Short mmCIF file of C-alpha atoms in Angstrom, two decimals:
data_model
loop_
_atom_site.label_atom_id
_atom_site.label_comp_id
_atom_site.label_asym_id
_atom_site.label_seq_id
_atom_site.Cartn_x
_atom_site.Cartn_y
_atom_site.Cartn_z
CA UNK P 1 107.53 7.84 283.25
CA UNK P 2 107.64 8.98 286.90
CA UNK P 3 110.17 7.33 289.33
CA UNK P 4 108.50 4.95 291.50
CA UNK P 5 108.27 5.04 295.36
CA UNK P 6 110.71 3.57 297.47
CA UNK P 7 109.67 0.03 298.03
CA UNK P 8 111.07 -3.11 300.07
CA UNK P 9 110.68 -6.95 299.16
CA UNK P 10 111.25 -9.99 301.20
CA UNK P 11 112.40 -12.83 298.95
CA UNK P 12 112.15 -16.53 300.38
CA UNK P 13 115.37 -17.22 298.42
CA UNK P 14 117.35 -14.85 296.36
CA UNK P 15 120.36 -15.54 294.09
CA UNK P 16 123.13 -12.81 295.14
CA UNK P 17 126.09 -12.16 292.97
CA UNK P 18 128.91 -12.70 295.60
CA UNK P 19 127.99 -16.30 296.30
CA UNK P 20 126.73 -19.24 294.12
CA UNK P 21 124.13 -20.58 296.64
CA UNK P 22 120.82 -18.94 296.89
CA UNK P 23 120.33 -17.25 300.32
CA UNK P 24 117.20 -17.40 302.36
CA UNK P 25 114.99 -14.53 303.60
CA UNK P 26 116.44 -11.71 301.68
CA UNK P 27 115.26 -8.09 302.19
CA UNK P 28 115.70 -5.92 299.24
CA UNK P 29 115.37 -2.22 299.11
CA UNK P 30 114.47 -0.30 296.06
CA UNK P 31 114.93 3.43 295.69
CA UNK P 32 114.42 5.39 292.44
CA UNK P 33 114.55 2.48 290.53
CA UNK P 34 117.88 1.04 291.80
CA UNK P 35 118.78 -1.52 294.51
CA UNK P 36 119.39 0.11 297.83
CA UNK P 37 120.25 -2.46 300.67
CA UNK P 38 120.14 -6.27 299.80
CA UNK P 39 120.39 -8.26 303.11
CA UNK P 40 120.41 -11.83 303.48
CA UNK P 41 119.11 -13.59 306.66
CA UNK P 42 116.22 -11.48 307.75
CA UNK P 43 113.60 -14.00 308.77
CA UNK P 44 111.13 -11.29 310.29
CA UNK P 45 110.55 -8.85 307.37
CA UNK P 46 109.34 -5.11 308.00
CA UNK P 47 105.54 -4.93 307.74
CA UNK P 48 105.61 -2.79 304.59
CA UNK P 49 107.64 -5.47 302.71
CA UNK P 50 106.09 -7.37 299.97
CA UNK P 51 106.83 -11.10 300.38
CA UNK P 52 108.12 -13.08 297.32
CA UNK P 53 107.73 -16.75 297.80
CA UNK P 54 109.88 -18.90 295.47
CA UNK P 55 113.37 -17.80 294.37
CA UNK P 56 114.07 -14.35 293.27
CA UNK P 57 116.69 -13.72 290.47
CA UNK P 58 118.11 -10.67 288.59
CA UNK P 59 116.35 -9.63 285.40
CA UNK P 60 116.91 -11.85 282.31
CA UNK P 61 118.27 -10.54 279.15
CA UNK P 62 117.21 -11.69 275.94
CA UNK P 63 119.98 -10.76 273.65
CA UNK P 64 118.73 -11.45 270.36
CA UNK P 65 115.23 -10.87 269.07
CA UNK P 66 113.40 -10.72 265.83
CA UNK P 67 109.99 -9.58 267.14
CA UNK P 68 108.04 -10.12 263.91
CA UNK P 69 109.03 -13.85 263.84
CA UNK P 70 106.60 -14.43 266.78
CA UNK P 71 103.89 -14.45 264.22
CA UNK P 72 105.39 -17.80 262.81
CA UNK P 73 105.01 -20.08 265.80
CA UNK P 74 103.35 -23.22 265.22
CA UNK P 75 103.08 -22.31 261.28
CA UNK P 76 106.14 -23.71 259.69
CA UNK P 77 105.91 -27.43 260.48
CA UNK P 78 103.96 -28.75 257.41
CA UNK P 79 106.58 -30.38 255.59
CA UNK P 80 110.43 -31.06 255.45
CA UNK P 81 112.81 -28.49 254.65
CA UNK P 82 115.74 -26.36 256.04
CA UNK P 83 116.54 -22.77 257.24
CA UNK P 84 116.28 -21.59 253.57
CA UNK P 85 112.52 -22.88 252.99
CA UNK P 86 111.67 -21.58 256.60
CA UNK P 87 113.00 -18.12 255.39
CA UNK P 88 110.36 -17.89 252.68
CA UNK P 89 107.60 -18.14 255.22
CA UNK P 90 109.49 -15.45 257.32
CA UNK P 91 109.63 -13.01 254.40
CA UNK P 92 105.82 -13.49 254.00
CA UNK P 93 105.25 -11.98 257.34
CA UNK P 94 107.83 -9.24 256.92
CA UNK P 95 105.89 -8.21 253.64
CA UNK P 96 102.69 -7.59 255.56
CA UNK P 97 103.99 -5.35 258.32
CA UNK P 98 103.62 -1.52 258.52
CA UNK P 99 104.35 0.66 261.57
CA UNK P 100 100.99 0.24 263.05
CA UNK P 101 101.18 -3.65 262.65
CA UNK P 102 104.55 -3.89 263.83
CA UNK P 103 104.08 -1.78 266.94
CA UNK P 104 101.10 -4.08 267.95
CA UNK P 105 102.92 -7.36 267.05
CA UNK P 106 106.16 -6.13 269.08
CA UNK P 107 104.25 -4.94 271.93
CA UNK P 108 102.45 -8.31 272.52
CA UNK P 109 105.75 -10.12 271.89
CA UNK P 110 107.80 -7.89 274.50
CA UNK P 111 104.92 -8.53 276.91
CA UNK P 112 105.23 -12.32 276.54
CA UNK P 113 108.91 -11.68 277.31
CA UNK P 114 108.13 -9.65 280.52
CA UNK P 115 105.73 -12.52 281.55
CA UNK P 116 108.75 -14.85 281.00
CA UNK P 117 111.12 -12.67 283.44
CA UNK P 118 112.86 -10.93 280.43
CA UNK P 119 113.64 -7.31 281.50
CA UNK P 120 115.63 -6.22 278.65
CA UNK P 121 115.88 -7.22 274.83
CA UNK P 122 118.22 -6.75 272.04
CA UNK P 123 115.92 -6.29 268.86
CA UNK P 124 118.04 -7.19 265.76
CA UNK P 125 116.09 -4.61 263.61
CA UNK P 126 116.17 -4.59 259.76
CA UNK P 127 112.68 -3.93 258.57
CA UNK P 128 113.58 -0.33 257.89
CA UNK P 129 111.38 0.84 254.94
CA UNK P 130 108.08 0.17 253.02
CA UNK P 131 107.65 -3.03 251.42
CA UNK P 132 108.83 -1.75 247.94
CA UNK P 133 112.01 -0.38 249.50
CA UNK P 134 110.93 3.24 249.37
CA UNK P 135 111.73 5.19 252.78
CA UNK P 136 108.85 6.13 254.84
CA UNK P 137 108.14 9.79 255.35
CA UNK P 138 110.03 9.37 258.77
CA UNK P 139 112.77 7.04 257.60
CA UNK P 140 113.04 5.54 261.26
CA UNK P 141 109.33 5.19 261.94
CA UNK P 142 109.70 1.28 262.36
CA UNK P 143 112.57 1.86 264.85
CA UNK P 144 110.29 4.28 266.83
CA UNK P 145 107.42 1.58 266.78
CA UNK P 146 109.71 -0.84 268.48
CA UNK P 147 110.94 1.73 270.92
CA UNK P 148 107.02 2.40 271.85
CA UNK P 149 106.22 -1.04 271.99
CA UNK P 150 108.99 -1.78 274.49
CA UNK P 151 107.59 1.05 276.62
CA UNK P 152 104.05 -0.14 276.47
CA UNK P 153 105.27 -3.63 277.37
CA UNK P 154 107.29 -2.34 280.26
CA UNK P 155 110.79 -3.73 279.24
CA UNK P 156 113.98 -1.99 278.19
CA UNK P 157 115.28 -2.31 274.70
CA UNK P 158 118.39 -2.12 272.76
CA UNK P 159 117.50 -1.49 269.28
CA UNK P 160 120.21 -2.96 267.31
CA UNK P 161 119.99 -1.06 263.85
CA UNK P 162 121.03 -3.57 261.22
CA UNK P 163 122.79 -2.84 257.99
CA UNK P 164 121.50 -5.29 255.14
CA UNK P 165 122.53 -4.29 251.73
CA UNK P 166 122.91 -7.39 249.50
CA UNK P 167 121.36 -10.77 249.17
CA UNK P 168 124.41 -12.89 248.64
CA UNK P 169 128.07 -13.13 249.60
CA UNK P 170 128.91 -12.22 246.05
CA UNK P 171 126.69 -9.03 246.00
CA UNK P 172 123.60 -9.84 244.33
CA UNK P 173 121.12 -7.03 244.86
CA UNK P 174 118.24 -7.18 247.14
CA UNK P 175 114.84 -8.18 245.74
CA UNK P 176 111.34 -8.78 246.76
CA UNK P 177 110.57 -8.67 250.26
CA UNK P 178 114.32 -8.06 251.00
CA UNK P 179 114.00 -4.38 249.37
CA UNK P 180 112.60 -3.04 252.66
CA UNK P 181 115.91 -4.26 254.35
CA UNK P 182 118.43 -2.04 252.46
CA UNK P 183 119.71 1.40 252.70
CA UNK P 184 121.65 1.27 249.48
CA UNK P 185 125.23 1.18 251.19
CA UNK P 186 126.81 1.50 254.61
CA UNK P 187 127.22 5.40 254.31
CA UNK P 188 123.48 5.82 253.75
CA UNK P 189 122.78 3.10 256.54
CA UNK P 190 124.86 5.34 258.91
CA UNK P 191 123.11 8.45 258.03
CA UNK P 192 119.68 6.94 258.65
CA UNK P 193 120.69 5.15 261.90
CA UNK P 194 122.61 8.14 263.20
CA UNK P 195 119.54 10.42 262.70
CA UNK P 196 117.50 8.21 265.17
CA UNK P 197 117.16 9.18 268.91
CA UNK P 198 114.87 6.77 270.73
CA UNK P 199 112.33 8.38 273.06
CA UNK P 200 112.41 7.31 276.61
CA UNK P 201 115.18 6.32 278.97
CA UNK P 202 114.14 2.71 278.53
CA UNK P 203 115.69 2.35 275.16
CA UNK P 204 119.10 2.84 273.55
CA UNK P 205 120.51 2.29 270.04
CA UNK P 206 123.27 -0.29 268.86
CA UNK P 207 124.40 -1.47 265.44
CA UNK P 208 124.31 -4.75 263.70
CA UNK P 209 125.79 -6.22 260.53
CA UNK P 210 123.15 -8.75 259.51
CA UNK P 211 125.70 -11.05 258.00
CA UNK P 212 128.64 -11.47 255.55
CA UNK P 213 125.92 -12.25 253.01
CA UNK P 214 124.20 -8.83 253.74
CA UNK P 215 127.21 -6.47 254.07
CA UNK P 216 129.99 -6.48 251.46
CA UNK P 217 133.57 -6.83 252.74
CA UNK P 218 134.53 -3.27 251.86
CA UNK P 219 131.58 -1.78 254.03
CA UNK P 220 132.00 -3.76 257.27
CA UNK P 221 134.44 -1.50 258.75
CA UNK P 222 132.14 1.56 258.34
CA UNK P 223 129.46 -0.24 260.38
CA UNK P 224 131.92 -1.27 262.94
CA UNK P 225 133.15 2.29 263.05
CA UNK P 226 129.99 3.77 263.63
CA UNK P 227 129.33 1.57 266.73
CA UNK P 228 132.81 2.27 268.12
CA UNK P 229 132.31 6.10 267.69
CA UNK P 230 129.24 5.78 269.95
CA UNK P 231 130.50 3.27 272.25
CA UNK P 232 127.56 1.15 271.17
CA UNK P 233 127.19 -2.61 271.28
CA UNK P 234 127.73 -4.28 267.77
CA UNK P 235 126.07 -7.74 266.91
CA UNK P 236 125.94 -9.86 263.87
CA UNK P 237 124.81 -13.15 262.47
CA UNK P 238 127.88 -15.44 262.27
CA UNK P 239 128.12 -19.16 260.65
CA UNK P 240 124.54 -19.92 261.24
CA UNK P 241 124.56 -22.31 258.10
CA UNK P 242 127.12 -24.28 256.46
CA UNK P 243 125.99 -22.71 253.17
CA UNK P 244 127.03 -19.25 254.52
CA UNK P 245 130.48 -20.58 255.28
CA UNK P 246 130.80 -22.25 251.92
CA UNK P 247 129.90 -19.19 249.79
CA UNK P 248 132.20 -16.95 251.97
CA UNK P 249 135.21 -19.37 251.38
CA UNK P 250 134.40 -19.42 247.64
CA UNK P 251 134.03 -15.73 247.08
CA UNK P 252 136.51 -14.41 249.53
CA UNK P 253 138.93 -17.38 250.19
CA UNK P 254 138.36 -17.28 253.93
CA UNK P 255 135.76 -17.96 256.72
CA UNK P 256 133.27 -15.38 257.71
CA UNK P 257 135.21 -15.15 261.03
CA UNK P 258 138.40 -14.45 259.34
CA UNK P 259 136.96 -11.85 256.98
CA UNK P 260 135.20 -10.04 259.79
CA UNK P 261 138.61 -10.16 261.86
CA UNK P 262 140.50 -8.75 258.81
CA UNK P 263 137.81 -5.92 258.70
CA UNK P 264 138.33 -5.07 262.46
CA UNK P 265 134.75 -5.94 263.38
CA UNK P 266 135.50 -8.40 266.21
CA UNK P 267 136.43 -7.45 269.76
CA UNK P 268 134.72 -7.17 273.29
CA UNK P 269 132.00 -4.84 272.21
CA UNK P 270 131.03 -7.24 269.45
CA UNK P 271 128.54 -10.33 269.76
CA UNK P 272 128.34 -12.96 267.25
CA UNK P 273 124.94 -14.57 267.26
CA UNK P 274 124.62 -18.26 266.65
CA UNK P 275 128.33 -19.01 265.81
CA UNK P 276 127.27 -22.48 265.01
CA UNK P 277 129.54 -23.81 262.38
CA UNK P 278 133.07 -22.82 263.37
CA UNK P 279 136.61 -24.29 262.68
CA UNK P 280 139.20 -24.49 265.35
CA UNK P 281 140.87 -21.42 263.97
CA UNK P 282 137.64 -19.48 264.09
CA UNK P 283 136.99 -20.57 267.72
CA UNK P 284 140.59 -19.20 268.56
CA UNK P 285 140.07 -16.00 266.67
CA UNK P 286 136.67 -15.27 268.38
CA UNK P 287 138.03 -16.06 271.87
CA UNK P 288 141.49 -14.43 271.60
CA UNK P 289 139.73 -11.25 270.60
CA UNK P 290 137.18 -11.19 273.44
CA UNK P 291 134.28 -11.32 270.99
CA UNK P 292 130.91 -12.42 272.78
CA UNK P 293 128.62 -15.15 271.49
CA UNK P 294 124.81 -15.20 271.63
CA UNK P 295 123.44 -18.92 271.82
CA UNK P 296 119.80 -19.25 270.60
CA UNK P 297 119.42 -22.94 271.01
CA UNK P 298 115.56 -23.33 270.63
CA UNK P 299 115.71 -21.32 267.34
CA UNK P 300 118.81 -23.45 266.15
CA UNK P 301 116.86 -26.65 266.79
CA UNK P 302 113.69 -25.21 265.35
CA UNK P 303 115.61 -24.31 262.10
CA UNK P 304 117.80 -27.43 261.85
CA UNK P 305 120.76 -25.27 262.09
CA UNK P 306 123.06 -27.36 264.47
CA UNK P 307 124.64 -27.16 267.80
CA UNK P 308 127.18 -24.48 268.40
CA UNK P 309 130.47 -25.14 270.19
CA UNK P 310 129.67 -22.78 273.08
CA UNK P 311 131.65 -24.50 275.85
CA UNK P 312 134.76 -24.37 273.63
CA UNK P 313 134.07 -20.58 272.73
CA UNK P 314 133.98 -19.76 276.42
CA UNK P 315 137.10 -21.70 277.14
CA UNK P 316 138.91 -19.77 274.42
CA UNK P 317 137.79 -16.59 275.82
CA UNK P 318 134.46 -15.53 274.67
CA UNK P 319 131.64 -14.76 276.84
CA UNK P 320 128.19 -16.35 276.20
CA UNK P 321 124.63 -14.77 276.36
CA UNK P 322 121.20 -16.13 275.21
CA UNK P 323 118.49 -15.14 273.01
CA UNK P 324 115.08 -16.44 271.66
CA UNK P 325 115.63 -15.16 268.14
CA UNK P 326 112.61 -16.47 266.22
CA UNK P 327 110.34 -16.88 269.37
CA UNK P 328 109.65 -20.43 268.72
CA UNK P 329 109.91 -20.36 272.53
CA UNK P 330 110.10 -17.25 274.65
CA UNK P 331 111.78 -18.87 277.86
CA UNK P 332 115.07 -18.09 278.86
CA UNK P 333 115.12 -21.11 281.30
CA UNK P 334 114.71 -23.38 278.29
CA UNK P 335 117.39 -21.54 276.29
CA UNK P 336 119.87 -22.04 279.15
CA UNK P 337 119.20 -25.81 279.75
CA UNK P 338 119.16 -26.26 275.91
CA UNK P 339 122.45 -24.88 275.55
CA UNK P 340 123.76 -27.47 278.03
CA UNK P 341 121.71 -30.40 276.98
CA UNK P 342 122.25 -29.85 273.25
CA UNK P 343 126.10 -30.13 274.03
CA UNK P 344 125.54 -33.21 275.96
CA UNK P 345 124.16 -34.94 272.95
CA UNK P 346 127.16 -33.88 270.68
CA UNK P 347 129.93 -34.39 273.23
CA UNK P 348 128.51 -37.25 275.16
CA UNK P 349 129.49 -35.60 278.41
CA UNK P 350 127.43 -33.99 281.13
CA UNK P 351 128.14 -30.74 282.85
CA UNK P 352 129.21 -28.51 280.04
CA UNK P 353 127.93 -25.33 281.92
CA UNK P 354 127.71 -24.84 285.74
CA UNK P 355 124.36 -23.54 287.01
CA UNK P 356 126.11 -20.40 287.92
CA UNK P 357 127.45 -20.05 284.42
CA UNK P 358 123.97 -20.41 283.06
CA UNK P 359 122.54 -17.74 285.47
CA UNK P 360 125.27 -15.36 284.31
CA UNK P 361 124.40 -16.01 280.74
CA UNK P 362 120.88 -15.33 281.11
CA UNK P 363 121.33 -12.11 283.16
CA UNK P 364 124.50 -10.29 283.60
CA UNK P 365 126.38 -11.17 280.50
CA UNK P 366 123.09 -10.67 278.50
CA UNK P 367 122.56 -7.26 279.91
CA UNK P 368 126.30 -6.17 279.26
CA UNK P 369 126.33 -7.28 275.60
CA UNK P 370 123.25 -5.02 275.02
CA UNK P 371 124.98 -2.06 276.83
CA UNK P 372 123.42 -2.23 280.17
CA UNK P 373 126.19 -2.83 282.42
CA UNK P 374 124.42 -1.59 285.56
CA UNK P 375 121.91 -4.55 285.44
CA UNK P 376 121.64 -8.34 285.70
CA UNK P 377 122.91 -8.64 289.45
CA UNK P 378 121.01 -8.11 292.66
CA UNK P 379 123.55 -5.66 293.98
CA UNK P 380 123.53 -2.21 295.59
CA UNK P 381 123.24 0.44 293.00
CA UNK P 382 122.20 -1.75 290.03
CA UNK P 383 118.92 -1.42 288.14
CA UNK P 384 116.13 -2.94 290.21
CA UNK P 385 115.21 -5.68 288.04
CA UNK P 386 113.64 -8.88 289.99
CA UNK P 387 112.33 -12.02 288.65
CA UNK P 388 110.48 -14.41 290.95
CA UNK P 389 110.11 -18.10 290.24
CA UNK P 390 107.72 -20.52 291.84
CA UNK P 391 109.32 -23.49 293.72
CA UNK P 392 105.86 -25.11 294.32
CA UNK P 393 104.72 -25.74 290.68
CA UNK P 394 104.41 -29.18 289.24
CA UNK P 395 107.76 -28.50 287.46
CA UNK P 396 109.79 -27.16 290.49
CA UNK P 397 108.46 -28.96 293.57
CA UNK P 398 111.07 -30.54 295.41
CA UNK P 399 113.89 -28.87 293.19
CA UNK P 400 116.52 -27.07 295.07
CA UNK P 401 116.81 -23.51 294.26
CA UNK P 402 120.14 -24.04 292.54
CA UNK P 403 118.51 -26.30 290.08
CA UNK P 404 115.94 -23.77 288.82
CA UNK P 405 117.53 -23.51 285.18
CA UNK P 406 116.96 -27.43 284.83
CA UNK P 407 113.38 -27.42 286.05
CA UNK P 408 111.54 -24.13 285.79
CA UNK P 409 109.96 -22.62 282.72
CA UNK P 410 108.54 -19.33 281.84
CA UNK P 411 105.00 -20.20 283.16
CA UNK P 412 106.71 -20.54 286.77
CA UNK P 413 107.56 -16.71 286.84
CA UNK P 414 105.16 -14.98 289.14
CA UNK P 415 106.67 -11.43 289.65
CA UNK P 416 108.76 -9.23 287.57
CA UNK P 417 110.07 -5.80 288.56
CA UNK P 418 111.68 -3.69 285.83
CA UNK P 419 113.74 -0.48 286.90
CA UNK P 420 111.77 -0.49 290.24
CA UNK P 421 108.28 -0.76 288.46
CA UNK P 422 106.00 -3.83 289.01
CA UNK P 423 105.34 -5.23 285.42
CA UNK P 424 104.23 -8.71 286.28
CA UNK P 425 102.25 -9.65 289.42
CA UNK P 426 101.05 -13.16 290.34
CA UNK P 427 101.99 -14.44 286.93
CA UNK P 428 99.73 -11.45 284.84
CA UNK P 429 100.98 -8.50 283.13
CA UNK P 430 99.82 -5.63 285.21
CA UNK P 431 98.80 -3.56 282.11
CA UNK P 432 98.11 -6.11 278.91
CA UNK P 433 96.01 -8.92 278.34
CA UNK P 434 98.94 -10.61 276.67
CA UNK P 435 97.24 -13.61 274.94
CA UNK P 436 94.54 -11.50 273.54
CA UNK P 437 97.18 -8.91 272.36
CA UNK P 438 99.26 -11.71 270.53
CA UNK P 439 96.09 -13.35 268.94
CA UNK P 440 95.01 -9.91 267.57
CA UNK P 441 98.29 -8.79 266.12
CA UNK P 442 99.40 -12.15 264.67
CA UNK P 443 95.92 -12.39 262.84
CA UNK P 444 96.79 -9.21 260.76
CA UNK P 445 100.10 -10.66 259.55
CA UNK P 446 100.21 -14.24 259.55
CA UNK P 447 100.97 -16.18 256.49
#
């Protein structure tokens, strides 16, 4: 990609990093994909500045994605069940994917994210091999498909290459659709993951431990060490289901959090996804270690997982980011308010998170947990990501800018700039017919 030309934007309102109230008439200069000057109180813009009516925010970060789950939206509600029943349907989609189909589905899914104001995504990737478990001729061809999908959709990607070795906490081998997830052991996972270099400056690689079900205790440290040696982010699913906690306690005599702490996995470079069913001791361990947490409220309610103690985690010292996970909804505004509103239901108390905290979770913290510490703020020198939200739709009319996370939705996003390049204009992707792409890609893999 060539660097974009310098450009200037005039935002009706913009949420600046050094003060919580949105400022009016903000002139924003973009040079070589970075913010230059950001000046509030400029009522008369220069003639070459593009006007952005509404509220302009930093780019939103989706810290947890399984792109192929998008094919399940609206297809899993035919009967009662729980996470484990849903997982069977998810495996059916996974079994149908090859590199070409995955490229098409991920491109469409990432383009839907761009329409929703998401400028960066963390892809928790474990579809490594062919359906029978045999490596492809290029053992990282599925990773390359995701990197290319993000490039075509116009967003940044942190590929969280996921170690997935066993089916259960007690070490039962992978079978059926799970075969394609596994590398045999952590050493072979590390060799394969370490051999991959993403094409393009829009992508980087991190690591992931799928869960304590999927990586034996004696191999957790190798994955964590791989990430630490590369100063790369490390993510993991943690205590998403009570059954996971019960199995871990029965086999190891301790909670998943305690097991991970003992293995040296936790810390500021690590993000625990879901963190739904935690003891008070777990809360303290995660917070005191500085481990981040990623809330995925729309997926957690979709799968009947429960409501995580995110306020308590933040109070203990964790940061919180947001993810769309299974893509039952691709809408960071909904994820942010769902985190707050779900906690109101369980605590009977309003105001768990302030609007400023919700903004930071959706922007700055999310980018940082994916390794992009120079994004998520409208600040000189940072990556020039802009998301403009209408304040005159049926949802947002009459709402003060500070209330956007309690009123707006993805459909209210009008303009998205990523690294200084326009990706969405007037509510449409500049390159892709996203509904048509989604329909065509899902038709090839849906159960």
